[in-house]
Coordinates of N, CA and C in Angstrom, one line a residue:
M1 N 71.4 118.7 107.7 CA 72.4 117.7 107.6 C 72.9 117.6 106.2
N2 N 74.2 117.6 106.0 CA 74.8 117.5 104.6 C 75.1 116.0 104.3
K3 N 74.3 115.4 103.5 CA 74.5 114.0 103.1 C 75.7 113.8 102.2
M4 N 76.5 112.8 102.6 CA 77.7 112.5 101.7 C 77.3 111.5 100.7
R5 N 77.8 111.6 99.5 CA 77.5 110.7 98.4 C 78.8 110.1 97.9
K6 N 78.7 108.8 97.6 CA 79.9 108.1 97.1 C 79.8 108.2 95.5
M7 N 80.8 108.8 95.0 CA 80.8 109.1 93.5 C 82.0 108.4 92.8
L8 N 81.8 108.1 91.6 CA 82.9 107.6 90.8 C 84.0 108.7 90.7
K9 N 85.2 108.4 91.2 CA 86.3 109.3 91.1 C 87.0 109.2 89.8
S10 N 87.3 107.9 89.4 CA 88.0 107.7 88.2 C 87.8 106.3 87.7
K11 N 88.0 106.0 86.4 CA 88.1 104.6 86.0 C 89.1 104.5 84.8
I12 N 89.7 103.3 84.8 CA 90.5 102.9 83.7 C 89.6 102.0 82.9
H13 N 89.2 102.4 81.7 CA 88.1 101.7 80.9 C 88.7 100.7 79.9
R14 N 88.2 99.5 80.1 CA 88.5 98.4 79.2 C 90.0 98.1 79.0
A15 N 90.7 98.0 80.2 CA 92.1 97.6 80.2 C 92.1 96.1 80.0
T16 N 93.2 95.6 79.4 CA 93.4 94.2 79.1 C 94.2 93.6 80.2
V17 N 93.7 92.5 80.7 CA 94.4 91.7 81.8 C 95.6 91.1 81.2
T18 N 96.8 91.4 81.8 CA 98.1 90.9 81.3 C 98.5 89.6 82.1
G19 N 97.9 89.4 83.3 CA 98.3 88.2 84.1 C 97.3 88.1 85.3
A20 N 97.4 86.9 85.9 CA 96.7 86.6 87.1 C 97.6 85.7 88.0
D21 N 97.8 86.1 89.2 CA 98.7 85.4 90.1 C 97.9 84.9 91.3
L22 N 97.4 83.7 91.3 CA 96.6 83.1 92.3 C 97.3 83.1 93.7
H23 N 98.6 82.9 93.7 CA 99.3 82.7 95.0 C 99.9 84.0 95.5
Y24 N 99.7 85.1 94.9 CA 100.1 86.4 95.5 C 99.1 86.7 96.5
E25 N 99.4 87.6 97.5 CA 98.6 87.8 98.7 C 97.3 88.6 98.4
G26 N 97.1 89.1 97.2 CA 95.9 89.8 96.9 C 96.2 91.1 96.1
S27 N 95.2 91.8 95.7 CA 95.3 93.1 95.0 C 95.2 93.0 93.5
I28 N 95.4 94.2 92.9 CA 95.6 94.3 91.4 C 96.8 95.1 91.2
T29 N 97.7 94.6 90.4 CA 99.0 95.3 90.1 C 98.6 96.1 88.8
I30 N 98.9 97.4 88.9 CA 98.6 98.3 87.8 C 99.8 99.1 87.4
D31 N 100.0 99.3 86.1 CA 101.1 100.2 85.7 C 100.9 101.5 86.4
P32 N 102.0 102.0 87.1 CA 101.8 103.3 87.8 C 101.5 104.5 86.9
L33 N 101.9 104.4 85.6 CA 101.5 105.6 84.8 C 100.0 105.6 84.6
L34 N 99.3 104.5 84.6 CA 97.9 104.5 84.5 C 97.3 104.9 85.8
M35 N 97.9 104.5 86.9 CA 97.4 104.9 88.3 C 97.5 106.4 88.4
K36 N 98.6 107.0 87.9 CA 98.7 108.4 88.0 C 97.6 109.1 87.2
E37 N 97.4 108.6 86.0 CA 96.3 109.2 85.1 C 95.0 109.1 85.7
A38 N 94.7 108.0 86.4 CA 93.4 107.8 87.0 C 93.3 108.3 88.5
D39 N 94.4 108.9 89.0 CA 94.5 109.3 90.4 C 94.1 108.2 91.4
I40 N 94.8 107.0 91.1 CA 94.7 105.9 92.0 C 96.0 105.7 92.8
L41 N 95.9 105.7 94.1 CA 97.1 105.5 94.9 C 97.4 104.1 95.3
D42 N 98.6 103.8 95.6 CA 99.0 102.5 96.2 C 98.1 102.2 97.4
N43 N 97.5 101.0 97.4 CA 96.7 100.5 98.5 C 95.3 101.1 98.5
E44 N 94.9 101.8 97.4 CA 93.6 102.4 97.4 C 92.6 101.3 97.0
F45 N 91.4 101.4 97.6 CA 90.3 100.5 97.3 C 89.8 100.7 95.8
V46 N 89.6 99.7 95.1 CA 89.1 99.8 93.7 C 88.1 98.6 93.5
D47 N 87.2 98.9 92.6 CA 86.3 97.8 92.1 C 86.8 97.4 90.7
I48 N 86.7 96.1 90.4 CA 87.1 95.6 89.1 C 85.8 94.9 88.5
W49 N 85.5 95.3 87.2 CA 84.4 94.7 86.5 C 84.9 94.0 85.3
N50 N 84.7 92.7 85.2 CA 85.2 91.9 84.1 C 84.2 92.1 82.9
V51 N 84.6 92.7 81.8 CA 83.7 92.9 80.7 C 83.3 91.6 80.0
N52 N 84.3 90.7 80.0 CA 84.1 89.4 79.3 C 83.1 88.5 80.0
F53 N 83.2 88.4 81.3 CA 82.4 87.4 82.1 C 81.3 88.1 83.0
G54 N 81.4 89.4 83.2 CA 80.4 90.0 84.0 C 80.7 89.9 85.5
T55 N 81.8 89.3 85.9 CA 82.2 89.2 87.3 C 82.6 90.6 87.8
R56 N 82.3 90.8 89.1 CA 82.7 92.0 89.7 C 83.3 91.7 91.1
F57 N 84.4 92.4 91.4 CA 85.0 92.2 92.7 C 85.7 93.5 93.2
A58 N 86.0 93.5 94.5 CA 86.8 94.7 95.0 C 88.1 94.2 95.5
T59 N 89.1 95.1 95.4 CA 90.4 94.8 96.0 C 91.1 96.1 96.2
Y60 N 92.5 96.1 96.2 CA 93.2 97.3 96.4 C 94.3 97.3 95.3
A61 N 94.7 98.5 94.9 CA 95.7 98.7 93.9 C 97.1 98.7 94.4
I62 N 98.1 98.1 93.7 CA 99.5 98.3 93.9 C 100.2 98.6 92.6
A63 N 101.2 99.3 92.7 CA 102.0 99.8 91.5 C 102.9 98.7 90.9
G64 N 102.9 98.5 89.6 CA 103.8 97.6 88.9 C 104.9 98.4 88.4
Q65 N 105.5 97.9 87.3 CA 106.6 98.6 86.6 C 106.1 99.7 85.7
P66 N 106.6 100.9 85.8 CA 106.2 102.0 84.9 C 106.4 101.7 83.5
G67 N 105.3 102.0 82.7 CA 105.4 101.8 81.2 C 105.2 100.4 80.8
S68 N 104.9 99.5 81.7 CA 104.8 98.0 81.4 C 103.4 97.7 80.8
G69 N 102.4 98.5 81.1 CA 101.0 98.1 80.8 C 100.4 97.1 81.6
T70 N 101.1 96.8 82.7 CA 100.6 95.7 83.6 C 99.2 95.9 84.2
I71 N 98.4 94.9 84.0 CA 97.1 94.8 84.7 C 97.0 93.3 85.2
C72 N 97.5 93.1 86.4 CA 97.6 91.7 86.9 C 96.7 91.5 88.1
I73 N 95.8 90.6 88.1 CA 94.9 90.3 89.2 C 95.5 89.3 90.1
N74 N 95.6 89.6 91.4 CA 96.3 88.8 92.3 C 95.4 88.1 93.4
G75 N 95.9 87.0 93.9 CA 95.2 86.4 95.0 C 93.9 85.6 94.5
A76 N 93.0 85.4 95.4 CA 91.8 84.6 95.1 C 91.0 85.2 93.9
A77 N 91.0 86.5 93.7 CA 90.3 87.1 92.5 C 90.9 86.7 91.2
A78 N 92.1 86.1 91.2 CA 92.7 85.6 89.9 C 91.8 84.5 89.3
R79 N 91.0 83.9 90.1 CA 90.1 82.9 89.5 C 88.9 83.5 88.7
L80 N 88.8 84.8 88.8 CA 87.6 85.5 88.2 C 88.0 86.2 86.9
V81 N 89.2 86.0 86.4 CA 89.7 86.6 85.2 C 90.6 85.6 84.4
A82 N 90.8 85.9 83.1 CA 91.8 85.2 82.3 C 92.6 86.2 81.6
K83 N 93.8 85.9 81.3 CA 94.7 86.8 80.6 C 94.0 87.1 79.3
G84 N 94.0 88.4 78.9 CA 93.3 88.9 77.7 C 91.9 89.5 78.0
D85 N 91.3 89.2 79.1 CA 90.0 89.7 79.4 C 90.1 91.3 79.5
L86 N 89.0 91.9 79.2 CA 88.9 93.4 79.3 C 88.2 93.6 80.7
V87 N 88.8 94.6 81.4 CA 88.3 95.0 82.7 C 88.1 96.5 82.8
I88 N 87.2 96.9 83.7 CA 87.1 98.3 84.1 C 87.5 98.4 85.5
I89 N 88.4 99.3 85.8 CA 88.9 99.5 87.2 C 88.4 100.9 87.7
A90 N 87.6 100.8 88.7 CA 86.9 102.0 89.2 C 87.4 102.4 90.6
S91 N 87.6 103.7 90.8 CA 87.9 104.2 92.2 C 86.8 105.2 92.6
W92 N 86.6 105.4 93.8 CA 85.5 106.2 94.4 C 85.9 107.3 95.3
K93 N 85.0 108.2 95.5 CA 85.3 109.3 96.4 C 84.0 109.8 97.1
E94 N 84.0 110.0 98.4 CA 82.8 110.5 99.0 C 82.9 112.1 99.0
M95 N 81.8 112.7 98.8 CA 81.7 114.1 98.7 C 80.3 114.6 99.1
N96 N 80.3 115.9 99.5 CA 79.0 116.4 99.9 C 78.1 116.6 98.6
D97 N 76.9 116.9 98.8 CA 75.9 117.0 97.7 C 76.3 118.1 96.7
A98 N 76.8 119.2 97.2 CA 77.2 120.3 96.2 C 78.4 119.9 95.4
E99 N 79.4 119.2 96.0 CA 80.5 118.8 95.3 C 80.1 117.7 94.3
A100 N 79.2 116.8 94.7 CA 78.8 115.7 93.9 C 78.1 116.2 92.6
R101 N 77.3 117.2 92.7 CA 76.6 117.7 91.6 C 77.5 118.4 90.6
A102 N 78.6 118.9 91.0 CA 79.6 119.5 90.1 C 80.7 118.6 89.6
H103 N 80.7 117.4 90.2 CA 81.9 116.5 90.0 C 81.8 115.8 88.6
K104 N 83.0 115.7 88.0 CA 83.3 115.0 86.7 C 84.4 114.0 87.0
P105 N 84.1 112.7 86.8 CA 85.1 111.7 87.1 C 86.2 111.7 86.0
K106 N 87.4 111.2 86.3 CA 88.5 111.1 85.4 C 88.2 109.7 84.6
L107 N 88.2 109.8 83.3 CA 88.0 108.6 82.5 C 89.3 108.3 81.7
V108 N 89.9 107.2 82.0 CA 91.2 106.9 81.3 C 90.9 105.7 80.3
F109 N 91.0 106.0 79.0 CA 90.8 105.0 78.0 C 92.1 104.5 77.6
V110 N 92.2 103.2 77.3 CA 93.5 102.6 76.9 C 93.3 101.7 75.7
D111 N 94.5 101.5 75.0 CA 94.5 100.6 73.9 C 94.7 99.2 74.3
E112 N 94.9 98.3 73.4 CA 95.1 96.8 73.7 C 96.4 96.5 74.5
K113 N 97.3 97.5 74.5 CA 98.5 97.3 75.3 C 98.5 98.1 76.6
N114 N 97.3 98.6 76.9 CA 97.1 99.4 78.2 C 97.8 100.7 78.2
R115 N 98.0 101.3 77.0 CA 98.5 102.7 76.9 C 97.4 103.6 76.8
R116 N 97.5 104.7 77.5 CA 96.4 105.7 77.5 C 96.2 106.3 76.0
I117 N 94.9 106.4 75.7 CA 94.6 107.0 74.4 C 93.5 108.0 74.6
D118 N 93.5 108.9 73.6 CA 92.4 109.9 73.6 C 91.1 109.2 73.0
H119 N 90.0 109.5 73.5 CA 88.8 108.8 73.1 C 87.6 109.8 72.9
D120 N 87.1 109.8 71.7 CA 85.9 110.6 71.4 C 84.7 109.8 71.7
R121 N 83.8 110.3 72.6 CA 82.7 109.5 73.1 C 81.7 109.2 72.0
D122 N 81.8 109.8 70.8 CA 80.9 109.5 69.7 C 81.4 108.3 68.9
Q123 N 82.6 107.8 69.2 CA 83.2 106.7 68.6 C 83.1 105.4 69.4
E124 N 83.2 104.3 68.8 CA 83.2 103.0 69.6 C 84.4 103.0 70.5
C125 N 84.2 102.4 71.7 CA 85.3 102.1 72.6 C 86.3 101.1 72.0
P126 N 87.6 101.2 72.3 CA 88.5 100.2 71.8 C 88.0 98.8 72.3
G127 N 88.1 97.9 71.3 CA 87.7 96.5 71.6 C 86.2 96.3 71.7
Q128 N 85.4 97.3 71.5 CA 83.9 97.2 71.7 C 83.3 96.2 70.7
G129 N 83.7 96.1 69.5 CA 83.1 95.2 68.5 C 83.5 93.8 68.7
E130 N 84.5 93.5 69.6 CA 85.0 92.1 69.7 C 84.2 91.2 70.6
L131 N 83.3 91.7 71.4 CA 82.5 90.9 72.4 C 81.1 90.8 71.9
Q132 N 80.5 89.6 72.1 CA 79.1 89.4 71.8 C 78.4 89.0 73.1
V133 N 77.2 89.5 73.2 CA 76.4 89.2 74.4 C 75.2 88.4 73.9
A134 N 75.0 87.3 74.6 CA 73.8 86.4 74.3 C 72.6 87.0 75.1
I135 N 71.5 87.2 74.4 CA 70.3 87.7 75.1 C 69.2 86.6 75.1

């Protein structure tokens, strides 16, 4: 029997929340240029991880205005973020064991205006020095 594994397909790393709309029906509005880079489709399931507060939630993606840098949390989840928070947006894919072992997820790094940037893994992530964690 070939076991299926749920693997990280892609993520938009440390995007800045540009808005939160409590009264919208739900979802996360994402600049479609970022959606394309991360291979996220309209209405695709995504997980959102708030770097500032540690909250995590699931929703679906919808496209905003191209080139706008929009990252807007809609509906009830708007209570879990504030404008300016950093979030990680993750998408998933199921694959068999052989595919999973060879799989490399797409990692999309962005600047403070949610524009894609190149990132050297040996360097600090954008915005990394700005947050403090109490232990």
